[in-house]
Amino acid sequence: MPKDGSVTRDKILDAALKLILQKGFGSTSVDNVIAEVGITKGAFFYHFKSKRDMAVALIRKFVDNDNAHLIDGKSEVEKYSHDPLQQLLALISLFEQQFAELEDPYPGCLYAAFCYQGDMFDEEIRNIIAEQLQRWRQYIVDKVYEIMETRTPKMAVDVESLADLLTTTFEGAFIMSKTLDDPKLVAKHLRHYRNYIELLFSD
């Protein structure tokens, strides 16, 4: 087991994520996090200078995990096909399957939780979120342009907004899933997005 304090630091970040997704950043205090983890205030401030410092570390960890999902998904689907349309459809199907296996509604997304209270954050945090959303956008944009090299879409396509629609599908479905207490709703919405792309580029 690591002796450098990383276990405690990760526990703090995990607890903060859980609390922030439940009640928002503004309503989550350092004392709330300390109580959730079961540590002293001194232990918290050993790892983080402030609540803001914790927020930066938390969003960076969330982005790293999110980016790993994108990279792993790309690697997985590109093993099985060289066709960019099939790669994109398979990527969406992969995420759809993951969310279809949930037994409880997905707890939410830290990007949305932070953006809803954007006045509490500085440019550094907003830029970290924006850069990751751009990575998702750029991957889908590049893949759609690859598709369009050999397939003509059934109607005019704004490629960037089509790419962004994946993110908005996730974010909107997270909200509805929690509100309606339907753990399968995210997968259902992803299926609609996948079906739209398939119809758009079908022969």
Tab-separated table of C-alpha atoms in Angstrom:
chain	number	residue	atom	x	y	z
A	1	MET	CA	0.000	0.000	0.000
A	2	PRO	CA	1.365	3.477	-0.833
A	3	LYS	CA	2.824	5.403	2.110
A	4	ASP	CA	2.960	8.781	0.387
A	5	GLY	CA	-0.552	9.842	1.377
A	6	SER	CA	-2.019	9.190	-2.044
A	7	VAL	CA	-4.669	6.853	-0.608
A	8	THR	CA	-5.988	9.557	1.716
A	9	ARG	CA	-5.820	12.148	-1.047
A	10	ASP	CA	-7.850	9.915	-3.356
A	11	LYS	CA	-10.394	9.272	-0.600
A	12	ILE	CA	-10.809	13.023	-0.149
A	13	LEU	CA	-11.364	13.533	-3.872
A	14	ASP	CA	-13.781	10.600	-4.106
A	15	ALA	CA	-15.791	11.929	-1.168
A	16	ALA	CA	-15.800	15.444	-2.616
A	17	LEU	CA	-17.046	14.130	-5.966
A	18	LYS	CA	-19.879	12.218	-4.319
A	19	LEU	CA	-20.978	15.206	-2.234
A	20	ILE	CA	-20.678	17.752	-5.046
A	21	LEU	CA	-22.767	15.610	-7.395
A	22	GLN	CA	-25.366	15.241	-4.651
A	23	LYS	CA	-25.709	18.852	-3.543
A	24	GLY	CA	-23.437	21.120	-5.575
A	25	PHE	CA	-20.047	22.681	-4.994
A	26	GLY	CA	-21.360	25.701	-3.115
A	27	SER	CA	-23.225	23.554	-0.602
A	28	THR	CA	-20.287	21.189	-0.051
A	29	SER	CA	-17.978	22.430	2.679
A	30	VAL	CA	-14.537	21.250	3.718
A	31	ASP	CA	-16.170	20.039	6.949
A	32	ASN	CA	-18.625	17.942	4.920
A	33	VAL	CA	-15.758	16.296	3.072
A	34	ILE	CA	-13.790	15.691	6.272
A	35	ALA	CA	-16.813	14.061	7.902
A	36	GLU	CA	-17.439	11.879	4.843
A	37	VAL	CA	-13.839	10.612	4.784
A	38	GLY	CA	-13.404	10.410	8.568
A	39	ILE	CA	-10.184	12.424	8.795
A	40	THR	CA	-9.011	15.486	10.685
A	41	LYS	CA	-9.002	18.993	9.283
A	42	GLY	CA	-5.218	18.914	9.518
A	43	ALA	CA	-5.145	15.843	7.269
A	44	PHE	CA	-7.301	17.641	4.699
A	45	PHE	CA	-5.083	20.718	4.638
A	46	TYR	CA	-1.987	18.557	4.416
A	47	HIS	CA	-3.198	17.543	0.959
A	48	PHE	CA	-5.053	20.692	-0.160
A	49	LYS	CA	-4.409	24.313	0.670
A	50	SER	CA	-8.058	25.249	0.253
A	51	LYS	CA	-11.424	24.138	-1.085
A	52	ARG	CA	-10.470	25.756	-4.399
A	53	ASP	CA	-7.223	23.757	-4.496
A	54	MET	CA	-9.271	20.598	-3.951
A	55	ALA	CA	-11.618	21.618	-6.787
A	56	VAL	CA	-8.709	21.946	-9.232
A	57	ALA	CA	-7.337	18.533	-8.251
A	58	LEU	CA	-10.812	17.024	-8.492
A	59	ILE	CA	-11.562	18.350	-11.965
A	60	ARG	CA	-8.123	17.252	-13.194
A	61	LYS	CA	-8.736	13.723	-11.886
A	62	PHE	CA	-12.215	13.686	-13.431
A	63	VAL	CA	-10.811	14.847	-16.778
A	64	ASP	CA	-8.044	12.216	-16.657
A	65	ASN	CA	-10.637	9.477	-16.087
A	66	ASP	CA	-12.912	10.869	-18.791
A	67	ASN	CA	-10.048	11.088	-21.275
A	68	ALA	CA	-9.036	7.519	-20.441
A	69	HIS	CA	-12.569	6.395	-21.370
A	70	LEU	CA	-12.262	8.163	-24.712
A	71	ILE	CA	-8.781	6.763	-25.439
A	72	ASP	CA	-9.726	3.225	-24.365
A	73	GLY	CA	-12.938	3.381	-26.397
A	74	LYS	CA	-11.097	4.581	-29.512
A	75	SER	CA	-8.481	1.851	-29.133
A	76	GLU	CA	-11.148	-0.817	-28.655
A	77	VAL	CA	-13.261	0.011	-31.707
A	78	GLU	CA	-10.329	0.688	-34.031
A	79	LYS	CA	-9.103	-2.889	-33.501
A	80	TYR	CA	-12.103	-4.317	-35.295
A	81	SER	CA	-12.740	-2.038	-38.259
A	82	HIS	CA	-10.970	0.415	-40.538
A	83	ASP	CA	-14.296	1.928	-41.602
A	84	PRO	CA	-14.696	5.281	-39.787
A	85	LEU	CA	-18.502	4.992	-39.743
A	86	GLN	CA	-18.362	1.575	-38.115
A	87	GLN	CA	-15.746	2.862	-35.667
A	88	LEU	CA	-17.950	5.762	-34.609
A	89	LEU	CA	-21.077	3.618	-34.340
A	90	ALA	CA	-19.139	1.019	-32.348
A	91	LEU	CA	-17.805	3.675	-29.962
A	92	ILE	CA	-21.309	4.920	-29.218
A	93	SER	CA	-22.515	1.321	-28.848
A	94	LEU	CA	-19.700	0.663	-26.381
A	95	PHE	CA	-20.816	3.541	-24.158
A	96	GLU	CA	-24.447	2.529	-24.639
A	97	GLN	CA	-23.679	-0.965	-23.378
A	98	GLN	CA	-21.803	0.359	-20.347
A	99	PHE	CA	-24.725	2.547	-19.317
A	100	ALA	CA	-27.271	-0.192	-20.046
A	101	GLU	CA	-25.616	-2.264	-17.306
A	102	LEU	CA	-26.271	0.333	-14.575
A	103	GLU	CA	-28.610	-0.676	-11.775
A	104	ASP	CA	-28.927	2.854	-10.389
A	105	PRO	CA	-29.158	6.226	-12.133
A	106	TYR	CA	-25.762	7.633	-13.078
A	107	PRO	CA	-24.785	10.132	-10.343
A	108	GLY	CA	-24.002	12.944	-12.791
A	109	CYS	CA	-21.132	14.818	-14.381
A	110	LEU	CA	-18.678	17.112	-12.628
A	111	TYR	CA	-18.476	19.355	-15.707
A	112	ALA	CA	-22.141	20.230	-15.373
A	113	ALA	CA	-21.938	20.538	-11.577
A	114	PHE	CA	-19.105	23.052	-11.894
A	115	CYS	CA	-20.583	24.938	-14.853
A	116	TYR	CA	-23.915	25.414	-13.090
A	117	GLN	CA	-22.005	27.326	-10.409
A	118	GLY	CA	-19.463	28.871	-12.751
A	119	ASP	CA	-19.279	32.138	-10.810
A	120	MET	CA	-17.487	30.222	-8.050
A	121	PHE	CA	-14.602	29.178	-10.298
A	122	ASP	CA	-11.750	30.934	-12.029
A	123	GLU	CA	-10.482	30.680	-15.580
A	124	GLU	CA	-8.146	27.763	-14.836
A	125	ILE	CA	-10.993	25.417	-13.941
A	126	ARG	CA	-13.184	26.596	-16.819
A	127	ASN	CA	-10.288	26.043	-19.244
A	128	ILE	CA	-9.643	22.504	-17.945
A	129	ILE	CA	-13.280	21.598	-18.650
A	130	ALA	CA	-13.323	23.365	-22.027
A	131	GLU	CA	-10.151	21.609	-23.191
A	132	GLN	CA	-11.595	18.179	-22.419
A	133	LEU	CA	-14.900	18.934	-24.141
A	134	GLN	CA	-12.860	20.064	-27.144
A	135	ARG	CA	-11.060	16.700	-27.177
A	136	TRP	CA	-14.374	14.883	-27.442
A	137	ARG	CA	-15.567	17.314	-30.101
A	138	GLN	CA	-12.382	17.004	-32.147
A	139	TYR	CA	-12.422	13.220	-32.158
A	140	ILE	CA	-16.022	13.094	-33.444
A	141	VAL	CA	-15.390	15.926	-35.940
A	142	ASP	CA	-12.357	14.141	-37.381
A	143	LYS	CA	-14.254	10.863	-37.579
A	144	VAL	CA	-17.244	12.463	-39.331
A	145	TYR	CA	-14.990	14.119	-41.898
A	146	GLU	CA	-13.360	10.726	-42.513
A	147	ILE	CA	-16.825	9.258	-43.056
A	148	MET	CA	-17.704	12.036	-45.493
A	149	GLU	CA	-14.697	11.189	-47.658
A	150	THR	CA	-16.552	8.086	-48.883
A	151	ARG	CA	-20.182	8.684	-47.884
A	152	THR	CA	-22.493	11.591	-48.628
A	153	PRO	CA	-24.829	12.482	-45.754
A	154	LYS	CA	-28.564	12.387	-46.407
A	155	MET	CA	-28.825	16.089	-45.500
A	156	ALA	CA	-26.562	19.059	-44.791
A	157	VAL	CA	-24.472	18.502	-41.663
A	158	ASP	CA	-23.009	21.010	-39.218
A	159	VAL	CA	-20.167	18.718	-38.215
A	160	GLU	CA	-19.192	20.493	-34.990
A	161	SER	CA	-22.740	20.583	-33.640
A	162	LEU	CA	-23.190	16.915	-34.595
A	163	ALA	CA	-20.056	16.170	-32.578
A	164	ASP	CA	-21.234	18.290	-29.635
A	165	LEU	CA	-24.561	16.462	-29.655
A	166	LEU	CA	-22.840	13.441	-28.104
A	167	THR	CA	-21.844	15.513	-25.084
A	168	THR	CA	-25.269	17.129	-24.786
A	169	THR	CA	-26.868	13.684	-25.069
A	170	PHE	CA	-24.795	12.496	-22.130
A	171	GLU	CA	-25.415	15.590	-20.000
A	172	GLY	CA	-29.147	15.802	-20.656
A	173	ALA	CA	-29.613	12.074	-20.109
A	174	PHE	CA	-27.739	12.232	-16.787
A	175	ILE	CA	-30.197	14.858	-15.533
A	176	MET	CA	-33.269	12.977	-16.749
A	177	SER	CA	-31.986	9.640	-15.465
A	178	LYS	CA	-31.626	11.016	-11.941
A	179	THR	CA	-34.871	12.996	-12.065
A	180	LEU	CA	-36.954	10.096	-13.386
A	181	ASP	CA	-35.014	7.444	-11.445
A	182	ASP	CA	-34.382	5.514	-14.663
A	183	PRO	CA	-30.872	3.972	-14.815
A	184	LYS	CA	-31.410	2.770	-18.402
A	185	LEU	CA	-32.293	6.171	-19.816
A	186	VAL	CA	-28.731	7.204	-20.722
A	187	ALA	CA	-28.316	4.078	-22.846
A	188	LYS	CA	-31.643	4.740	-24.574
A	189	HIS	CA	-30.617	8.287	-25.498
A	190	LEU	CA	-27.241	7.123	-26.789
A	191	ARG	CA	-29.052	4.615	-28.989
A	192	HIS	CA	-31.048	7.448	-30.574
A	193	TYR	CA	-27.822	9.354	-31.267
A	194	ARG	CA	-26.242	6.258	-32.808
A	195	ASN	CA	-29.338	5.590	-34.908
A	196	TYR	CA	-29.321	9.165	-36.199
A	197	ILE	CA	-25.703	8.911	-37.364
A	198	GLU	CA	-26.356	5.547	-38.969
A	199	LEU	CA	-29.394	6.879	-40.853
A	200	LEU	CA	-27.525	10.038	-41.832
A	201	PHE	CA	-24.795	8.057	-43.592
A	202	SER	CA	-26.678	4.935	-44.657
A	203	ASP	CA	-26.297	3.876	-48.303
